Coordinates of C-alpha atoms in Angstrom, one line a residue:
M1 CA 31.1 62.8 2.8
V2 CA 29.1 65.9 2.1
C3 CA 25.4 66.1 2.7
S4 CA 23.6 67.3 -0.4
N5 CA 21.1 69.1 1.7
C6 CA 23.7 71.0 3.7
V7 CA 25.5 73.2 1.1
L8 CA 26.0 76.9 1.8
S9 CA 27.2 79.2 -1.0
I10 CA 29.7 81.9 0.0
P11 CA 30.3 84.8 -2.4
S12 CA 33.9 85.0 -3.3
S13 CA 33.8 88.8 -3.3
S14 CA 33.1 88.8 0.4
Y15 CA 36.3 86.9 1.3
I16 CA 39.4 88.9 2.3
P17 CA 42.5 87.0 3.5
F18 CA 43.3 87.6 7.1
H19 CA 46.5 86.2 8.6
F20 CA 47.7 86.3 12.1
P21 CA 49.9 84.0 14.1
L22 CA 48.3 81.7 16.7
F23 CA 51.3 82.2 19.1
P24 CA 53.6 85.3 19.1
L25 CA 57.2 84.7 18.2
P26 CA 59.9 85.9 20.6
N27 CA 60.2 89.7 20.6
Q28 CA 57.2 89.9 18.4
Q29 CA 54.3 92.2 19.2
F30 CA 51.0 92.5 17.5
P31 CA 50.5 95.8 15.8
T32 CA 48.0 98.0 17.4
H33 CA 45.2 99.5 15.3
T34 CA 43.0 102.3 15.8
K35 CA 39.4 101.2 15.7
T36 CA 38.0 103.0 12.7
P37 CA 34.8 102.3 10.8
S38 CA 36.9 100.6 8.1
T39 CA 38.6 98.2 10.5
M40 CA 35.3 97.3 12.1
A41 CA 33.9 96.4 8.6
I42 CA 36.9 94.2 7.9
T43 CA 36.4 92.3 11.2
K44 CA 32.8 91.5 10.4
Q45 CA 33.7 90.4 6.9
H46 CA 36.2 87.9 8.4
L47 CA 33.6 86.6 10.9
I48 CA 31.1 85.6 8.1
P49 CA 33.3 82.9 6.4
L50 CA 34.4 81.6 9.9
F51 CA 30.8 81.0 10.9
A52 CA 30.0 79.6 7.4
I53 CA 32.9 77.0 7.7
S54 CA 31.8 76.1 11.2
F55 CA 28.2 75.5 10.0
L56 CA 29.4 73.3 7.1
L57 CA 31.6 71.2 9.4
F58 CA 28.7 70.7 11.9
S59 CA 26.2 69.9 9.1
Q60 CA 28.6 67.3 7.5
L61 CA 29.2 65.6 10.9
H62 CA 25.4 65.5 11.6
C63 CA 24.6 64.0 8.2
S64 CA 27.3 61.4 8.4
T65 CA 26.1 60.3 11.9
T66 CA 22.5 60.1 10.7
S67 CA 23.4 58.0 7.6
A68 CA 25.5 55.6 9.6
Q69 CA 22.6 54.7 11.9
A70 CA 20.8 51.6 10.6
P71 CA 17.0 51.8 10.7
A72 CA 15.4 49.8 13.6
Q73 CA 14.1 46.4 12.4
S74 CA 10.7 45.3 13.5
P75 CA 10.7 41.9 15.4
A76 CA 10.0 38.8 13.3
P77 CA 6.5 37.5 13.7
P78 CA 6.3 34.4 15.9
G79 CA 6.2 31.0 14.1
P80 CA 3.6 28.3 14.5
P81 CA 3.6 26.3 17.8
D82 CA 5.8 23.2 17.8
V83 CA 4.0 20.3 19.5
A84 CA 7.1 18.3 20.1
K85 CA 8.9 21.2 21.8
I86 CA 5.8 21.9 23.9
L87 CA 5.7 18.3 25.2
Q88 CA 9.5 18.2 25.7
K89 CA 9.2 21.2 27.9
A90 CA 6.3 19.7 29.8
G91 CA 8.3 16.4 30.5
Q92 CA 7.0 12.8 30.9
Y93 CA 6.0 12.6 27.2
S94 CA 9.2 11.3 25.6
V95 CA 7.7 8.2 23.9
F96 CA 4.9 10.3 22.3
V97 CA 7.5 12.9 21.2
R98 CA 9.6 10.2 19.6
L99 CA 6.6 8.9 17.7
L100 CA 5.7 12.4 16.6
K101 CA 9.2 12.9 15.1
S102 CA 9.8 9.4 13.7
T103 CA 6.5 9.5 11.8
Q104 CA 7.1 13.1 10.8
V105 CA 3.7 14.1 12.1
S106 CA 5.5 16.8 14.1
D107 CA 6.7 18.6 11.0
R108 CA 3.3 18.1 9.4
L109 CA 1.5 19.8 12.3
I110 CA 3.9 22.8 12.1
G111 CA 3.1 23.2 8.4
E112 CA -0.6 23.0 9.0
L113 CA -0.5 25.4 12.0
K114 CA 1.1 28.1 9.8
D115 CA -2.5 28.8 8.6
T116 CA -4.0 30.6 11.6
D117 CA -7.5 29.4 10.6
D118 CA -6.4 25.8 11.0
G119 CA -6.8 24.7 14.6
K120 CA -5.7 21.4 16.3
T121 CA -6.5 19.5 19.4
I122 CA -4.0 16.8 20.6
F123 CA -4.4 14.2 23.2
A124 CA -0.9 13.4 24.5
P125 CA -0.4 10.0 26.4
T126 CA 2.2 10.0 29.1
D127 CA 5.2 7.7 29.2
K128 CA 3.4 5.7 31.9
A129 CA 0.5 5.3 29.5
F130 CA 2.7 3.7 26.9
S131 CA 4.3 1.4 29.5
A132 CA 0.8 0.1 30.4
L133 CA 0.4 -1.4 26.9
K134 CA 0.9 -5.1 26.4
S135 CA 4.5 -6.1 26.0
G136 CA 5.6 -5.6 22.4
A137 CA 2.4 -3.9 21.3
L138 CA 4.1 -0.8 20.1
N139 CA 7.1 -2.5 18.5
S140 CA 4.9 -4.9 16.5
L141 CA 3.2 -2.1 14.6
N142 CA 4.4 -1.3 11.1
D143 CA 5.2 2.2 9.8
E144 CA 1.7 2.8 8.5
Q145 CA 0.1 1.7 11.8
R146 CA 2.4 3.9 13.8
V147 CA 1.3 6.9 11.7
Q148 CA -2.3 6.0 12.2
L149 CA -1.8 5.6 15.9
V150 CA -0.3 9.1 16.3
L151 CA -2.9 10.8 14.0
F152 CA -5.6 9.1 16.1
H153 CA -4.5 11.4 18.9
V154 CA -5.0 14.5 16.7
V155 CA -8.3 16.2 16.1
P156 CA -8.4 18.7 13.1
D157 CA -10.2 21.4 15.1
Y158 CA -9.4 23.5 18.1
I159 CA -11.6 22.4 21.0
P160 CA -11.5 24.3 24.2
F161 CA -12.0 22.2 27.3
S162 CA -15.4 23.7 28.0
Q163 CA -16.6 22.8 24.5
F164 CA -16.2 19.0 24.6
Q165 CA -19.9 18.7 25.6
T166 CA -20.9 20.2 22.2
V167 CA -18.8 17.7 20.2
S168 CA -20.7 15.3 17.9
N169 CA -19.9 11.6 18.1
P170 CA -18.0 9.9 16.7
M171 CA -15.4 12.6 16.8
R172 CA -13.3 12.9 13.7
T173 CA -9.5 12.5 14.0
Q174 CA -6.8 12.8 11.4
A175 CA -6.3 9.0 11.4
G176 CA -9.1 8.4 8.9
D177 CA -12.7 7.3 8.8
S178 CA -14.5 7.5 12.1
G179 CA -17.0 4.7 11.2
D180 CA -17.4 1.5 13.1
G181 CA -14.4 -0.7 12.9
E182 CA -12.2 2.1 11.6
F183 CA -11.1 5.0 13.8
P184 CA -14.1 6.0 15.9
L185 CA -13.5 8.2 19.0
N186 CA -16.4 9.1 21.2
V187 CA -16.6 11.7 23.9
T188 CA -18.8 11.8 26.9
T189 CA -18.8 14.6 29.6
S190 CA -20.0 14.8 33.1
G191 CA -19.4 18.1 34.8
N192 CA -15.7 18.8 34.4
T193 CA -14.9 15.2 33.4
V194 CA -14.2 14.4 29.8
V195 CA -14.1 10.7 28.9
L196 CA -12.7 9.3 25.5
K197 CA -13.8 5.9 24.2
T198 CA -12.3 4.0 21.2
G199 CA -14.3 0.8 21.4
L200 CA -11.3 -1.0 22.9
M201 CA -10.6 1.2 25.9
K202 CA -11.6 4.5 27.6
T203 CA -9.7 7.2 29.5
S204 CA -10.2 10.6 30.9
V205 CA -8.7 13.9 29.9
S206 CA -6.6 14.6 33.0
G207 CA -5.2 18.0 32.3
T208 CA -4.4 20.8 29.9
I209 CA -0.7 21.0 28.8
Y210 CA -1.0 24.0 26.4
T211 CA -3.6 26.2 24.8
D212 CA -3.4 29.4 22.8
G213 CA -6.7 29.7 20.9
Q214 CA -5.4 27.8 17.9
L215 CA -3.8 24.7 19.5
A216 CA -4.9 22.7 22.5
V217 CA -2.8 19.9 24.0
Y218 CA -4.4 17.7 26.6
R219 CA -3.0 15.0 28.8
V220 CA -4.4 11.5 28.8
D221 CA -3.3 8.7 31.0
Q222 CA -3.9 5.9 28.5
V223 CA -2.9 5.4 24.9
L224 CA -5.9 5.8 22.6
Q225 CA -6.1 2.5 20.8
P226 CA -8.0 2.6 17.4
L227 CA -10.0 -0.4 16.4
Q228 CA -8.4 -0.4 12.9
V229 CA -4.9 -1.0 14.4
F230 CA -5.3 -2.9 17.7
A231 CA -8.4 -4.9 17.0
A232 CA -6.8 -6.3 13.8
R233 CA -3.6 -7.1 15.7
S234 CA -5.6 -8.9 18.4
S235 CA -7.5 -11.0 15.9
A236 CA -4.2 -11.9 14.2
L237 CA -2.7 -13.1 17.4
A238 CA -5.8 -14.9 18.7
P239 CA -6.2 -18.7 18.1
A240 CA -8.2 -19.8 15.2
P241 CA -12.0 -19.8 15.8
G242 CA -13.4 -23.1 17.0
M243 CA -13.6 -25.1 20.1
S244 CA -11.6 -24.3 23.2
R245 CA -8.6 -26.4 24.1
K246 CA -10.6 -28.4 26.6
A247 CA -13.3 -29.0 23.9
A248 CA -10.6 -30.0 21.4
D249 CA -9.2 -32.5 23.9
V250 CA -12.6 -34.0 24.4
D251 CA -13.1 -34.2 20.7
G252 CA -9.7 -35.9 20.2
N253 CA -10.5 -38.4 22.9
S254 CA -13.9 -39.2 21.3
K255 CA -12.2 -39.8 18.0
A256 CA -9.7 -42.2 19.6
S257 CA -12.5 -44.1 21.3
S258 CA -14.4 -44.4 18.0
L259 CA -11.3 -45.8 16.3
A260 CA -10.8 -48.3 19.1
M261 CA -14.5 -49.5 18.7
Q262 CA -14.0 -49.9 15.0
N263 CA -10.9 -52.0 15.5
L264 CA -12.8 -54.1 18.1
A265 CA -15.7 -54.7 15.7
L266 CA -13.3 -55.8 13.0
F267 CA -11.6 -58.3 15.4
V268 CA -15.0 -59.8 16.5
V269 CA -16.1 -60.2 12.8
S270 CA -12.7 -61.9 12.1
V271 CA -13.2 -64.3 15.0
I272 CA -16.7 -65.2 13.9
A273 CA -15.6 -65.8 10.3
F274 CA -12.8 -68.1 11.4
A275 CA -15.2 -70.1 13.6
L276 CA -17.6 -70.6 10.8
S277 CA -14.9 -71.8 8.5
L278 CA -14.0 -74.8 10.8

């Protein structure tokens, strides 16, 4: 390979063949010459093409080495934070991580966080918090309710811990409407204490898991239970409105007594009628 920028023209008229053996043969001696001006001129003419050839070889080697070197690649820009990986690294959040993945909320958050202007705040319940739920509470939820439950723990804004006192209630989550009976989440602060209330329960923010100026992930020791999901489930499992069991028993006894009195009255009337017929 010859570098196009490293070409040196040598006039053909300046080249004179010059032959001499590299090693002398046996009984061979180099002829001796008397240094005359003409022989000095010939020697210089032979040195010029030698230097030219050396320069060409060096230039070709340098150009080949330079072209073989690949340009340095700049490092790829970091991707958006992955909430599931952050919680997996932190430990003790396996249930919430499983919900994030099974509902595909984890992938949704990654896509939304690609926009650096889109911040998020996430309240992550511990495994112990899920174990504190009533038996079968989580398994009884349908797919839509599970998505709502996970999104109820996601606020579509980045909120530093020191800024919770400025939040307006009810705080909007990605689960839906924050109105009464839907997905309201209220925040109260007292010093360094931040309390979250859903209308069914309350819990405190007990620590910061991750924050980078765009995403904040906080630890909570109870599962945030939205009214829309858990209040509806409680009403479905509750007994029909009416009297208590004790009151129902009293009512049943009173009905039985009334029926007995009616039967007694009919018996008395029958006896009187039979006596009059005699």
